[in-house]
């Protein structure tokens, strides 16, 4: 029986050591990859903003109408309160 117990204990120690080493290697690799990603992110220039698109007056008006309809639907569903509805409506009409 002592020989069997010693074999089980040895296996447990070896498995625990292997797990510990594997976890340490994984953490070290993750740290290196994170550092490389950060360096690459700093090296890349920021993407240029797309030029503003101007809509034809008809398209702009139909866009506002669609936004107001969606806003009305949200109010009727109870998602927006009266004051939130009025504030958003004023924002849409002002743009």
CSV table of C-alpha atoms in Angstrom, one decimal:
chain,number,residue,atom,x,y,z
A,1,UNK,CA,0.0,0.0,0.0
A,2,UNK,CA,2.8,2.6,0.8
A,3,UNK,CA,4.2,2.0,-2.7
A,4,UNK,CA,0.9,2.7,-4.3
A,5,UNK,CA,0.4,5.9,-2.2
A,6,UNK,CA,3.9,7.1,-3.1
A,7,UNK,CA,3.1,6.6,-6.8
A,8,UNK,CA,-0.1,8.5,-6.6
A,9,UNK,CA,1.6,11.3,-4.7
A,10,UNK,CA,4.4,11.5,-7.3
A,11,UNK,CA,1.9,11.6,-10.1
A,12,UNK,CA,0.0,14.4,-8.3
A,13,UNK,CA,3.1,16.4,-7.8
A,14,UNK,CA,4.2,16.0,-11.5
A,15,UNK,CA,0.7,17.0,-12.7
A,16,UNK,CA,0.6,20.0,-10.5
A,17,UNK,CA,4.0,21.1,-11.6
A,18,UNK,CA,3.1,20.7,-15.2
A,19,UNK,CA,-0.1,22.7,-14.8
A,20,UNK,CA,1.8,25.5,-13.0
A,21,UNK,CA,4.4,25.7,-15.6
A,22,UNK,CA,1.8,25.6,-18.4
A,23,UNK,CA,-0.2,28.4,-16.8
A,24,UNK,CA,2.9,30.5,-16.3
A,25,UNK,CA,3.9,30.1,-20.0
A,26,UNK,CA,0.4,31.0,-21.1
A,27,UNK,CA,0.4,34.2,-19.0
A,28,UNK,CA,3.8,35.2,-20.3
A,29,UNK,CA,2.7,34.7,-23.9
A,30,UNK,CA,-0.5,36.6,-23.4
A,31,UNK,CA,1.5,39.5,-21.9
A,32,UNK,CA,3.9,39.5,-24.9
A,33,UNK,CA,1.0,39.4,-27.3
A,34,UNK,CA,-0.8,42.2,-25.6
A,35,UNK,CA,2.4,44.3,-25.7
A,36,UNK,CA,2.9,43.6,-29.4
A,37,UNK,CA,-0.7,44.5,-30.1
A,38,UNK,CA,-0.3,47.8,-28.2
A,39,UNK,CA,2.9,48.6,-30.1
A,40,UNK,CA,1.2,47.8,-33.4
A,41,UNK,CA,-1.8,50.0,-32.4
A,42,UNK,CA,0.5,52.9,-31.7
A,43,UNK,CA,2.4,52.4,-35.0
A,44,UNK,CA,-0.8,52.5,-37.1
A,45,UNK,CA,-2.2,55.9,-38.1
A,46,UNK,CA,-5.8,56.5,-37.1
A,47,UNK,CA,-8.2,56.0,-40.0
A,48,UNK,CA,-9.4,59.1,-41.7
A,49,UNK,CA,-13.0,60.2,-41.0
A,50,UNK,CA,-15.2,59.8,-44.0
A,51,UNK,CA,-16.2,63.0,-45.7
A,52,UNK,CA,-19.6,64.3,-44.6
A,53,UNK,CA,-22.3,63.4,-47.0
A,54,UNK,CA,-24.9,65.9,-47.9
A,55,UNK,CA,-28.4,64.7,-48.8
A,56,UNK,CA,-30.6,66.3,-51.3
A,57,UNK,CA,-33.3,68.4,-49.6
A,58,UNK,CA,-36.0,65.7,-50.4
A,59,UNK,CA,-33.9,63.0,-48.9
A,60,UNK,CA,-33.1,65.1,-45.9
A,61,UNK,CA,-36.8,65.7,-45.3
A,62,UNK,CA,-37.8,62.1,-45.8
A,63,UNK,CA,-35.0,61.1,-43.4
A,64,UNK,CA,-36.4,63.5,-40.7
A,65,UNK,CA,-39.9,62.1,-41.3
A,66,UNK,CA,-38.7,58.6,-40.9
A,67,UNK,CA,-36.8,59.5,-37.7
A,68,UNK,CA,-39.9,61.2,-36.3
A,69,UNK,CA,-42.1,58.2,-37.1
A,70,UNK,CA,-39.6,55.9,-35.3
A,71,UNK,CA,-39.6,58.3,-32.4
A,72,UNK,CA,-43.4,58.3,-32.3
A,73,UNK,CA,-43.4,54.5,-32.3
A,74,UNK,CA,-41.0,54.5,-29.3
A,75,UNK,CA,-43.2,56.9,-27.5
A,76,UNK,CA,-46.4,54.9,-28.2
A,77,UNK,CA,-44.6,51.7,-27.0
A,78,UNK,CA,-43.8,53.4,-23.7
A,79,UNK,CA,-40.0,53.4,-24.3
A,80,UNK,CA,-39.8,57.2,-24.2
A,81,UNK,CA,-41.5,59.6,-21.8
A,82,UNK,CA,-43.2,62.8,-23.0
A,83,UNK,CA,-40.2,65.0,-22.1
A,84,UNK,CA,-37.7,62.6,-23.8
A,85,UNK,CA,-39.9,62.5,-26.9
A,86,UNK,CA,-40.1,66.3,-27.1
A,87,UNK,CA,-36.3,66.7,-26.6
A,88,UNK,CA,-35.5,64.2,-29.3
A,89,UNK,CA,-38.1,65.7,-31.7
A,90,UNK,CA,-36.6,69.2,-31.2
A,91,UNK,CA,-33.1,67.8,-31.9
A,92,UNK,CA,-34.3,66.1,-35.1
A,93,UNK,CA,-36.1,69.2,-36.3
A,94,UNK,CA,-33.2,71.5,-35.5
A,95,UNK,CA,-30.7,69.4,-37.6
